[in-house]
Amino acid sequence: MIRPLLGWSLPRVFAHRCGGALAPENTLAGLRFAAQTGCRAVEFDVMLSADGSPWLIHDETLERTTDGCGRVCEMRDVDLARLDAGARQSGAFAGTPLPTLKAAAALCHELGLMANVEIKPANGFEAITGEVVAQQVLELWRDRPLPLVSSFSETSLLAARRMAPGLPLGALWERPPADWRQRVDALGAFSLHCAARALSDGLLDEARAAGIPVLCYTVNDPLDAETLFLRGVTAVFSDRIDLLS
Ligand code: G3P
Ligand code: MG
């Protein structure tokens, strides 16, 4: 399996869910906050609507982060476009819309942000979400260095790989399985992403020997981040980019 490489160098810190905890998650306001804070790279989550369009949102349901209710995969684009994705965070962000992947990509280009697009499929939509996100990423980042595309779903990643053989992929697990190396190879993944608490020195040694960058989430304490970098972690996803950037 070929292993497409990233066309940009990984920074140490990715703003988690666009702008971390200090802006509404998965919004354009978060992207602007990340850029203002000095971040070079952001991570965000992408899910399909009932119309099959990719939108930035983490949960399968709307209630936690927006003023809507119900399942994202059952909502039409026209209804998602009307939602407020900022007021749950704070009144200061009221009126912040839920962004499409297209809008997020355009703002990343404008602000000079590199991206980790996390495919976040609703249950049962793993393959189609991987295909659509991969296809849109190729189109939206045409003539630019491609973003890193990751997912907890290997089905989504395999579908993305079929659709876009040259796409750099990140294999993402909360806790990497014992056979992570074979799975990374089978996907042709560029990097391994996991929870910081799941890291072992054995895994870091094996990844280093194989030239596989390890990225971990969610790291909010600068001392924890420094310790992880010393152990061999390449980059962290953080909600406190004000402290880590
Ligand atoms: O991609 C890293 C991290 O975002 C994975 O966790 O649940 O915040 O998407 P989650
Ligand atoms: Mg994520």
PDB file of C-alpha atoms and ligand atoms in Angstrom:
ATOM      1  CA  MET A   1       0.000   0.000   0.000  1.00  0.00           C
ATOM      2  CA  ILE A   2       1.393   3.438  -0.907  1.00  0.00           C
ATOM      3  CA  ARG A   3       1.626   5.911   1.956  1.00  0.00           C
ATOM      4  CA  PRO A   4       0.913   9.476   0.775  1.00  0.00           C
ATOM      5  CA  LEU A   5       2.947  11.986   2.744  1.00  0.00           C
ATOM      6  CA  LEU A   6       1.854  15.364   4.025  1.00  0.00           C
ATOM      7  CA  GLY A   7       2.889  18.335   1.870  1.00  0.00           C
ATOM      8  CA  TRP A   8       3.409  20.569   4.929  1.00  0.00           C
ATOM      9  CA  SER A   9       5.360  20.112   8.126  1.00  0.00           C
ATOM     10  CA  LEU A  10       3.353  19.216  11.210  1.00  0.00           C
ATOM     11  CA  PRO A  11       3.231  21.996  13.796  1.00  0.00           C
ATOM     12  CA  ARG A  12       3.386  21.005  17.469  1.00  0.00           C
ATOM     13  CA  VAL A  13      -0.119  22.238  18.267  1.00  0.00           C
ATOM     14  CA  PHE A  14      -3.449  21.790  16.490  1.00  0.00           C
ATOM     15  CA  ALA A  15      -6.428  23.799  17.731  1.00  0.00           C
ATOM     16  CA  HIS A  16      -8.950  21.096  18.684  1.00  0.00           C
ATOM     17  CA  ARG A  17     -12.423  21.450  17.075  1.00  0.00           C
ATOM     18  CA  CYS A  18     -11.298  24.696  15.337  1.00  0.00           C
ATOM     19  CA  GLY A  19     -10.544  27.100  18.194  1.00  0.00           C
ATOM     20  CA  GLY A  20     -10.288  24.937  21.280  1.00  0.00           C
ATOM     21  CA  ALA A  21     -12.420  25.674  24.329  1.00  0.00           C
ATOM     22  CA  LEU A  22     -12.387  29.470  24.043  1.00  0.00           C
ATOM     23  CA  ALA A  23     -14.601  29.725  20.978  1.00  0.00           C
ATOM     24  CA  PRO A  24     -17.651  27.696  19.914  1.00  0.00           C
ATOM     25  CA  GLU A  25     -16.440  24.322  18.651  1.00  0.00           C
ATOM     26  CA  ASN A  26     -16.396  23.522  14.929  1.00  0.00           C
ATOM     27  CA  THR A  27     -17.216  27.077  13.818  1.00  0.00           C
ATOM     28  CA  LEU A  28     -15.631  29.762  11.648  1.00  0.00           C
ATOM     29  CA  ALA A  29     -15.374  31.898  14.807  1.00  0.00           C
ATOM     30  CA  GLY A  30     -13.155  29.134  16.184  1.00  0.00           C
ATOM     31  CA  LEU A  31     -10.950  29.198  13.080  1.00  0.00           C
ATOM     32  CA  ARG A  32     -10.547  32.972  13.431  1.00  0.00           C
ATOM     33  CA  PHE A  33      -9.695  32.584  17.113  1.00  0.00           C
ATOM     34  CA  ALA A  34      -7.083  29.923  16.293  1.00  0.00           C
ATOM     35  CA  ALA A  35      -5.424  32.175  13.719  1.00  0.00           C
ATOM     36  CA  GLN A  36      -5.469  35.178  16.076  1.00  0.00           C
ATOM     37  CA  THR A  37      -3.896  33.054  18.793  1.00  0.00           C
ATOM     38  CA  GLY A  38      -1.013  32.155  16.507  1.00  0.00           C
ATOM     39  CA  CYS A  39      -2.011  28.592  15.625  1.00  0.00           C
ATOM     40  CA  ARG A  40      -0.842  27.306  12.253  1.00  0.00           C
ATOM     41  CA  ALA A  41      -3.132  24.278  12.212  1.00  0.00           C
ATOM     42  CA  VAL A  42      -6.633  23.264  13.247  1.00  0.00           C
ATOM     43  CA  GLU A  43      -8.592  20.041  13.666  1.00  0.00           C
ATOM     44  CA  PHE A  44     -12.327  19.826  13.000  1.00  0.00           C
ATOM     45  CA  ASP A  45     -15.045  17.173  12.730  1.00  0.00           C
ATOM     46  CA  VAL A  46     -17.133  16.611   9.595  1.00  0.00           C
ATOM     47  CA  MET A  47     -20.484  14.808   9.274  1.00  0.00           C
ATOM     48  CA  LEU A  48     -23.034  14.478   6.447  1.00  0.00           C
ATOM     49  CA  SER A  49     -26.499  16.020   6.392  1.00  0.00           C
ATOM     50  CA  ALA A  50     -29.566  14.233   4.984  1.00  0.00           C
ATOM     51  CA  ASP A  51     -28.667  15.875   1.650  1.00  0.00           C
ATOM     52  CA  GLY A  52     -25.238  14.231   1.802  1.00  0.00           C
ATOM     53  CA  SER A  53     -23.365  17.532   2.355  1.00  0.00           C
ATOM     54  CA  PRO A  54     -20.417  17.751   4.776  1.00  0.00           C
ATOM     55  CA  TRP A  55     -20.915  20.065   7.777  1.00  0.00           C
ATOM     56  CA  LEU A  56     -18.648  20.782  10.740  1.00  0.00           C
ATOM     57  CA  ILE A  57     -20.107  19.165  13.849  1.00  0.00           C
ATOM     58  CA  HIS A  58     -18.903  16.681  16.454  1.00  0.00           C
ATOM     59  CA  ASP A  59     -22.029  14.989  17.814  1.00  0.00           C
ATOM     60  CA  GLU A  60     -24.553  12.913  15.877  1.00  0.00           C
ATOM     61  CA  THR A  61     -27.254  15.082  17.423  1.00  0.00           C
ATOM     62  CA  LEU A  62     -27.651  18.857  17.437  1.00  0.00           C
ATOM     63  CA  GLU A  63     -28.615  19.602  21.036  1.00  0.00           C
ATOM     64  CA  ARG A  64     -25.244  20.035  22.780  1.00  0.00           C
ATOM     65  CA  THR A  65     -23.698  22.584  20.427  1.00  0.00           C
ATOM     66  CA  THR A  66     -26.592  24.229  18.557  1.00  0.00           C
ATOM     67  CA  ASP A  67     -30.117  25.536  19.103  1.00  0.00           C
ATOM     68  CA  GLY A  68     -31.513  22.712  16.956  1.00  0.00           C
ATOM     69  CA  CYS A  69     -32.623  19.232  17.919  1.00  0.00           C
ATOM     70  CA  GLY A  70     -32.508  15.829  16.289  1.00  0.00           C
ATOM     71  CA  ARG A  71     -29.996  13.871  14.223  1.00  0.00           C
ATOM     72  CA  VAL A  72     -27.618  15.693  11.868  1.00  0.00           C
ATOM     73  CA  CYS A  73     -27.974  12.919   9.269  1.00  0.00           C
ATOM     74  CA  GLU A  74     -31.755  13.513   9.168  1.00  0.00           C
ATOM     75  CA  MET A  75     -31.537  17.294   8.683  1.00  0.00           C
ATOM     76  CA  ARG A  76     -31.697  19.046   5.314  1.00  0.00           C
ATOM     77  CA  ASP A  77     -29.003  21.601   4.422  1.00  0.00           C
ATOM     78  CA  VAL A  78     -31.534  24.400   4.440  1.00  0.00           C
ATOM     79  CA  ASP A  79     -32.381  23.650   8.086  1.00  0.00           C
ATOM     80  CA  LEU A  80     -28.756  23.239   9.231  1.00  0.00           C
ATOM     81  CA  ALA A  81     -27.921  26.604   7.643  1.00  0.00           C
ATOM     82  CA  ARG A  82     -30.441  28.300   9.966  1.00  0.00           C
ATOM     83  CA  LEU A  83     -28.914  26.975  13.210  1.00  0.00           C
ATOM     84  CA  ASP A  84     -27.027  28.950  15.840  1.00  0.00           C
ATOM     85  CA  ALA A  85     -23.829  27.111  16.779  1.00  0.00           C
ATOM     86  CA  GLY A  86     -22.435  29.845  19.031  1.00  0.00           C
ATOM     87  CA  ALA A  87     -25.000  30.705  21.693  1.00  0.00           C
ATOM     88  CA  ARG A  88     -24.483  27.467  23.677  1.00  0.00           C
ATOM     89  CA  GLN A  89     -20.871  28.568  24.237  1.00  0.00           C
ATOM     90  CA  SER A  90     -21.706  32.130  25.255  1.00  0.00           C
ATOM     91  CA  GLY A  91     -24.059  34.985  24.412  1.00  0.00           C
ATOM     92  CA  ALA A  92     -21.100  36.788  22.856  1.00  0.00           C
ATOM     93  CA  PHE A  93     -21.083  34.173  20.076  1.00  0.00           C
ATOM     94  CA  ALA A  94     -24.860  34.147  19.453  1.00  0.00           C
ATOM     95  CA  GLY A  95     -25.628  34.081  15.748  1.00  0.00           C
ATOM     96  CA  THR A  96     -22.533  32.036  14.825  1.00  0.00           C
ATOM     97  CA  PRO A  97     -23.696  29.668  12.073  1.00  0.00           C
ATOM     98  CA  LEU A  98     -22.901  25.997  11.657  1.00  0.00           C
ATOM     99  CA  PRO A  99     -20.310  25.917   8.849  1.00  0.00           C
ATOM    100  CA  THR A 100     -20.090  23.677   5.836  1.00  0.00           C
ATOM    101  CA  LEU A 101     -16.769  22.016   4.985  1.00  0.00           C
ATOM    102  CA  LYS A 102     -16.674  24.323   1.968  1.00  0.00           C
ATOM    103  CA  ALA A 103     -16.884  27.460   4.149  1.00  0.00           C
ATOM    104  CA  ALA A 104     -14.297  26.101   6.598  1.00  0.00           C
ATOM    105  CA  ALA A 105     -11.868  25.260   3.788  1.00  0.00           C
ATOM    106  CA  ALA A 106     -12.236  28.750   2.289  1.00  0.00           C
ATOM    107  CA  LEU A 107     -11.494  30.394   5.638  1.00  0.00           C
ATOM    108  CA  CYS A 108      -8.526  28.081   6.292  1.00  0.00           C
ATOM    109  CA  HIS A 109      -7.091  29.201   2.949  1.00  0.00           C
ATOM    110  CA  GLU A 110      -7.733  32.875   3.740  1.00  0.00           C
ATOM    111  CA  LEU A 111      -6.144  32.613   7.209  1.00  0.00           C
ATOM    112  CA  GLY A 112      -3.286  30.350   6.119  1.00  0.00           C
ATOM    113  CA  LEU A 113      -4.366  27.512   8.429  1.00  0.00           C
ATOM    114  CA  MET A 114      -3.400  23.914   7.767  1.00  0.00           C
ATOM    115  CA  ALA A 115      -6.085  21.384   8.659  1.00  0.00           C
ATOM    116  CA  ASN A 116      -6.761  17.954  10.068  1.00  0.00           C
ATOM    117  CA  VAL A 117     -10.209  17.041   8.754  1.00  0.00           C
ATOM    118  CA  GLU A 118     -11.686  14.366  11.020  1.00  0.00           C
ATOM    119  CA  ILE A 119     -14.351  12.284   9.269  1.00  0.00           C
ATOM    120  CA  LYS A 120     -17.068  11.824  11.890  1.00  0.00           C
ATOM    121  CA  PRO A 121     -19.666   9.525  10.343  1.00  0.00           C
ATOM    122  CA  ALA A 122     -23.106   9.067  11.841  1.00  0.00           C
ATOM    123  CA  ASN A 123     -23.710   5.447  12.721  1.00  0.00           C
ATOM    124  CA  GLY A 124     -24.416   3.510   9.501  1.00  0.00           C
ATOM    125  CA  PHE A 125     -22.962   6.205   7.208  1.00  0.00           C
ATOM    126  CA  GLU A 126     -19.277   5.305   7.553  1.00  0.00           C
ATOM    127  CA  ALA A 127     -18.383   4.513   3.936  1.00  0.00           C
ATOM    128  CA  ILE A 128     -20.418   7.266   2.281  1.00  0.00           C
ATOM    129  CA  THR A 129     -19.046   9.892   4.684  1.00  0.00           C
ATOM    130  CA  GLY A 130     -15.485   8.806   3.904  1.00  0.00           C
ATOM    131  CA  GLU A 131     -16.157   8.981   0.164  1.00  0.00           C
ATOM    132  CA  VAL A 132     -17.878  12.374   0.166  1.00  0.00           C
ATOM    133  CA  VAL A 133     -15.377  14.027   2.509  1.00  0.00           C
ATOM    134  CA  ALA A 134     -12.415  12.713   0.487  1.00  0.00           C
ATOM    135  CA  GLN A 135     -13.980  13.913  -2.760  1.00  0.00           C
ATOM    136  CA  GLN A 136     -14.729  17.394  -1.372  1.00  0.00           C
ATOM    137  CA  VAL A 137     -11.287  17.695   0.203  1.00  0.00           C
ATOM    138  CA  LEU A 138      -9.658  17.060  -3.190  1.00  0.00           C
ATOM    139  CA  GLU A 139     -11.854  19.723  -4.741  1.00  0.00           C
ATOM    140  CA  LEU A 140     -11.595  22.337  -1.967  1.00  0.00           C
ATOM    141  CA  TRP A 141      -7.822  21.985  -1.552  1.00  0.00           C
ATOM    142  CA  ARG A 142      -7.185  21.710  -5.306  1.00  0.00           C
ATOM    143  CA  ASP A 143      -3.728  23.168  -6.155  1.00  0.00           C
ATOM    144  CA  ARG A 144      -2.903  23.453  -2.421  1.00  0.00           C
ATOM    145  CA  PRO A 145      -1.184  21.114   0.039  1.00  0.00           C
ATOM    146  CA  LEU A 146      -3.851  18.585   1.075  1.00  0.00           C
ATOM    147  CA  PRO A 147      -5.067  18.463   4.666  1.00  0.00           C
ATOM    148  CA  LEU A 148      -4.501  15.457   6.897  1.00  0.00           C
ATOM    149  CA  VAL A 149      -7.717  13.386   6.958  1.00  0.00           C
ATOM    150  CA  SER A 150      -8.378  11.165   9.983  1.00  0.00           C
ATOM    151  CA  SER A 151     -11.187   9.109  11.478  1.00  0.00           C
ATOM    152  CA  PHE A 152     -11.983   6.700  14.278  1.00  0.00           C
ATOM    153  CA  SER A 153     -13.773   4.693  11.578  1.00  0.00           C
ATOM    154  CA  GLU A 154     -11.499   2.454   9.522  1.00  0.00           C
ATOM    155  CA  THR A 155     -14.435   1.925   7.152  1.00  0.00           C
ATOM    156  CA  SER A 156     -14.503   5.681   6.508  1.00  0.00           C
ATOM    157  CA  LEU A 157     -10.743   5.802   6.028  1.00  0.00           C
ATOM    158  CA  LEU A 158     -10.758   2.883   3.586  1.00  0.00           C
ATOM    159  CA  ALA A 159     -13.559   4.560   1.614  1.00  0.00           C
ATOM    160  CA  ALA A 160     -11.589   7.841   1.593  1.00  0.00           C
ATOM    161  CA  ARG A 161      -8.502   5.969   0.420  1.00  0.00           C
ATOM    162  CA  ARG A 162     -10.435   4.340  -2.462  1.00  0.00           C
ATOM    163  CA  MET A 163     -11.783   7.740  -3.505  1.00  0.00           C
ATOM    164  CA  ALA A 164      -8.477   9.619  -3.098  1.00  0.00           C
ATOM    165  CA  PRO A 165      -5.392   7.388  -3.366  1.00  0.00           C
ATOM    166  CA  GLY A 166      -3.069  10.380  -2.788  1.00  0.00           C
ATOM    167  CA  LEU A 167      -4.734  11.671   0.387  1.00  0.00           C
ATOM    168  CA  PRO A 168      -2.608  11.732   3.571  1.00  0.00           C
ATOM    169  CA  LEU A 169      -4.561   9.802   6.224  1.00  0.00           C
ATOM    170  CA  GLY A 170      -4.356   9.666  10.006  1.00  0.00           C
ATOM    171  CA  ALA A 171      -5.413   6.433  11.730  1.00  0.00           C
ATOM    172  CA  LEU A 172      -7.256   7.498  14.881  1.00  0.00           C
ATOM    173  CA  TRP A 173      -7.972   5.367  17.919  1.00  0.00           C
ATOM    174  CA  GLU A 174      -8.736   6.281  21.490  1.00  0.00           C
ATOM    175  CA  ARG A 175      -6.417   3.392  22.422  1.00  0.00           C
ATOM    176  CA  PRO A 176      -4.442   1.916  19.521  1.00  0.00           C
ATOM    177  CA  PRO A 177      -5.082  -1.839  19.111  1.00  0.00           C
ATOM    178  CA  ALA A 178      -2.212  -4.306  19.493  1.00  0.00           C
ATOM    179  CA  ASP A 179      -2.005  -4.664  15.687  1.00  0.00           C
ATOM    180  CA  TRP A 180      -2.032  -0.878  15.035  1.00  0.00           C
ATOM    181  CA  ARG A 181       1.027  -1.072  12.810  1.00  0.00           C
ATOM    182  CA  GLN A 182      -0.572  -3.559  10.392  1.00  0.00           C
ATOM    183  CA  ARG A 183      -3.747  -1.445  10.310  1.00  0.00           C
ATOM    184  CA  VAL A 184      -1.788   1.754   9.633  1.00  0.00           C
ATOM    185  CA  ASP A 185       0.020  -0.043   6.795  1.00  0.00           C
ATOM    186  CA  ALA A 186      -3.236  -1.456   5.374  1.00  0.00           C
ATOM    187  CA  LEU A 187      -4.694   2.083   5.240  1.00  0.00           C
ATOM    188  CA  GLY A 188      -1.482   3.576   3.899  1.00  0.00           C
ATOM    189  CA  ALA A 189      -1.837   6.052   6.771  1.00  0.00           C
ATOM    190  CA  PHE A 190       0.700   8.823   7.249  1.00  0.00           C
ATOM    191  CA  SER A 191       0.199   9.258  11.004  1.00  0.00           C
ATOM    192  CA  LEU A 192      -1.195   7.643  14.148  1.00  0.00           C
ATOM    193  CA  HIS A 193      -3.565   9.685  16.350  1.00  0.00           C
ATOM    194  CA  CYS A 194      -4.709   8.620  19.832  1.00  0.00           C
ATOM    195  CA  ALA A 195      -5.622   9.762  23.323  1.00  0.00           C
ATOM    196  CA  ALA A 196      -2.586  11.036  25.228  1.00  0.00           C
ATOM    197  CA  ARG A 197      -3.337   8.747  28.178  1.00  0.00           C
ATOM    198  CA  ALA A 198      -3.222   5.674  25.902  1.00  0.00           C
ATOM    199  CA  LEU A 199       0.373   6.249  24.791  1.00  0.00           C
ATOM    200  CA  SER A 200       3.084   3.824  25.801  1.00  0.00           C
ATOM    201  CA  ASP A 201       6.809   4.238  25.276  1.00  0.00           C
ATOM    202  CA  GLY A 202       6.775   0.937  23.344  1.00  0.00           C
ATOM    203  CA  LEU A 203       4.298   2.366  20.847  1.00  0.00           C
ATOM    204  CA  LEU A 204       6.291   5.590  20.518  1.00  0.00           C
ATOM    205  CA  ASP A 205       9.510   3.619  19.904  1.00  0.00           C
ATOM    206  CA  GLU A 206       7.852   1.485  17.235  1.00  0.00           C
ATOM    207  CA  ALA A 207       6.295   4.522  15.543  1.00  0.00           C
ATOM    208  CA  ARG A 208       9.596   6.411  15.577  1.00  0.00           C
ATOM    209  CA  ALA A 209      11.444   3.441  14.058  1.00  0.00           C
ATOM    210  CA  ALA A 210       8.832   3.239  11.300  1.00  0.00           C
ATOM    211  CA  GLY A 211       8.843   7.025  10.665  1.00  0.00           C
ATOM    212  CA  ILE A 212       5.173   7.352  11.666  1.00  0.00           C
ATOM    213  CA  PRO A 213       4.332  10.663  13.396  1.00  0.00           C
ATOM    214  CA  VAL A 214       2.197  10.288  16.550  1.00  0.00           C
ATOM    215  CA  LEU A 215      -0.393  12.975  17.311  1.00  0.00           C
ATOM    216  CA  CYS A 216      -2.415  12.921  20.519  1.00  0.00           C
ATOM    217  CA  TYR A 217      -5.473  14.500  22.099  1.00  0.00           C
ATOM    218  CA  THR A 218      -6.544  16.384  24.178  1.00  0.00           C
ATOM    219  CA  VAL A 219      -3.612  18.136  25.838  1.00  0.00           C
ATOM    220  CA  ASN A 220      -4.311  21.388  27.664  1.00  0.00           C
ATOM    221  CA  ASP A 221      -1.431  21.704  30.125  1.00  0.00           C
ATOM    222  CA  PRO A 222       1.849  23.121  28.724  1.00  0.00           C
ATOM    223  CA  LEU A 223       3.924  20.872  31.004  1.00  0.00           C
ATOM    224  CA  ASP A 224       2.042  17.774  29.842  1.00  0.00           C
ATOM    225  CA  ALA A 225       2.641  18.867  26.257  1.00  0.00           C
ATOM    226  CA  GLU A 226       6.371  19.351  26.843  1.00  0.00           C
ATOM    227  CA  THR A 227       6.628  15.895  28.436  1.00  0.00           C
ATOM    228  CA  LEU A 228       4.832  14.318  25.480  1.00  0.00           C
ATOM    229  CA  PHE A 229       7.135  16.073  22.976  1.00  0.00           C
ATOM    230  CA  LEU A 230      10.170  14.829  24.933  1.00  0.00           C
ATOM    231  CA  ARG A 231       8.756  11.287  24.784  1.00  0.00           C
ATOM    232  CA  GLY A 232       8.510  11.538  21.006  1.00  0.00           C
ATOM    233  CA  VAL A 233       5.004  12.801  20.290  1.00  0.00           C
ATOM    234  CA  THR A 234       5.027  15.009  17.186  1.00  0.00           C
ATOM    235  CA  ALA A 235       1.906  17.108  17.795  1.00  0.00           C
ATOM    236  CA  VAL A 236      -0.983  17.558  20.212  1.00  0.00           C
ATOM    237  CA  PHE A 237      -4.610  18.607  19.789  1.00  0.00           C
ATOM    238  CA  SER A 238      -5.464  21.239  22.382  1.00  0.00           C
ATOM    239  CA  ASP A 239      -8.493  23.101  23.712  1.00  0.00           C
ATOM    240  CA  ARG A 240      -6.167  25.656  25.376  1.00  0.00           C
ATOM    241  CA  ILE A 241      -4.300  27.065  22.419  1.00  0.00           C
ATOM    242  CA  ASP A 242      -3.968  30.297  24.402  1.00  0.00           C
ATOM    243  CA  LEU A 243      -1.599  28.419  26.728  1.00  0.00           C
ATOM    244  CA  LEU A 244       0.145  26.137  24.230  1.00  0.00           C
ATOM    245  CA  SER A 245       0.623  28.186  21.056  1.00  0.00           C
TER     246      SER A 245
HETATM  247  O1  G3P B   1      -8.934  14.002  16.173  1.00  0.00           O
HETATM  248  C1  G3P B   1      -8.599  14.146  17.513  1.00  0.00           C
HETATM  249  C2  G3P B   1      -9.814  14.359  18.383  1.00  0.00           C
HETATM  250  O2  G3P B   1     -10.590  15.370  17.820  1.00  0.00           O
HETATM  251  C3  G3P B   1     -10.630  13.110  18.531  1.00  0.00           C
HETATM  252  O3  G3P B   1     -11.626  13.265  19.468  1.00  0.00           O
HETATM  253  O4  G3P B   1     -14.013  13.298  19.988  1.00  0.00           O
HETATM  254  O5  G3P B   1     -12.734  15.427  19.937  1.00  0.00           O
HETATM  255  O6  G3P B   1     -13.259  14.245  17.827  1.00  0.00           O
HETATM  256  P1  G3P B   1     -12.970  14.099  19.279  1.00  0.00           P
HETATM  257 MG    MG B   2     -12.222  15.533  16.408  1.00  0.00          MG
END
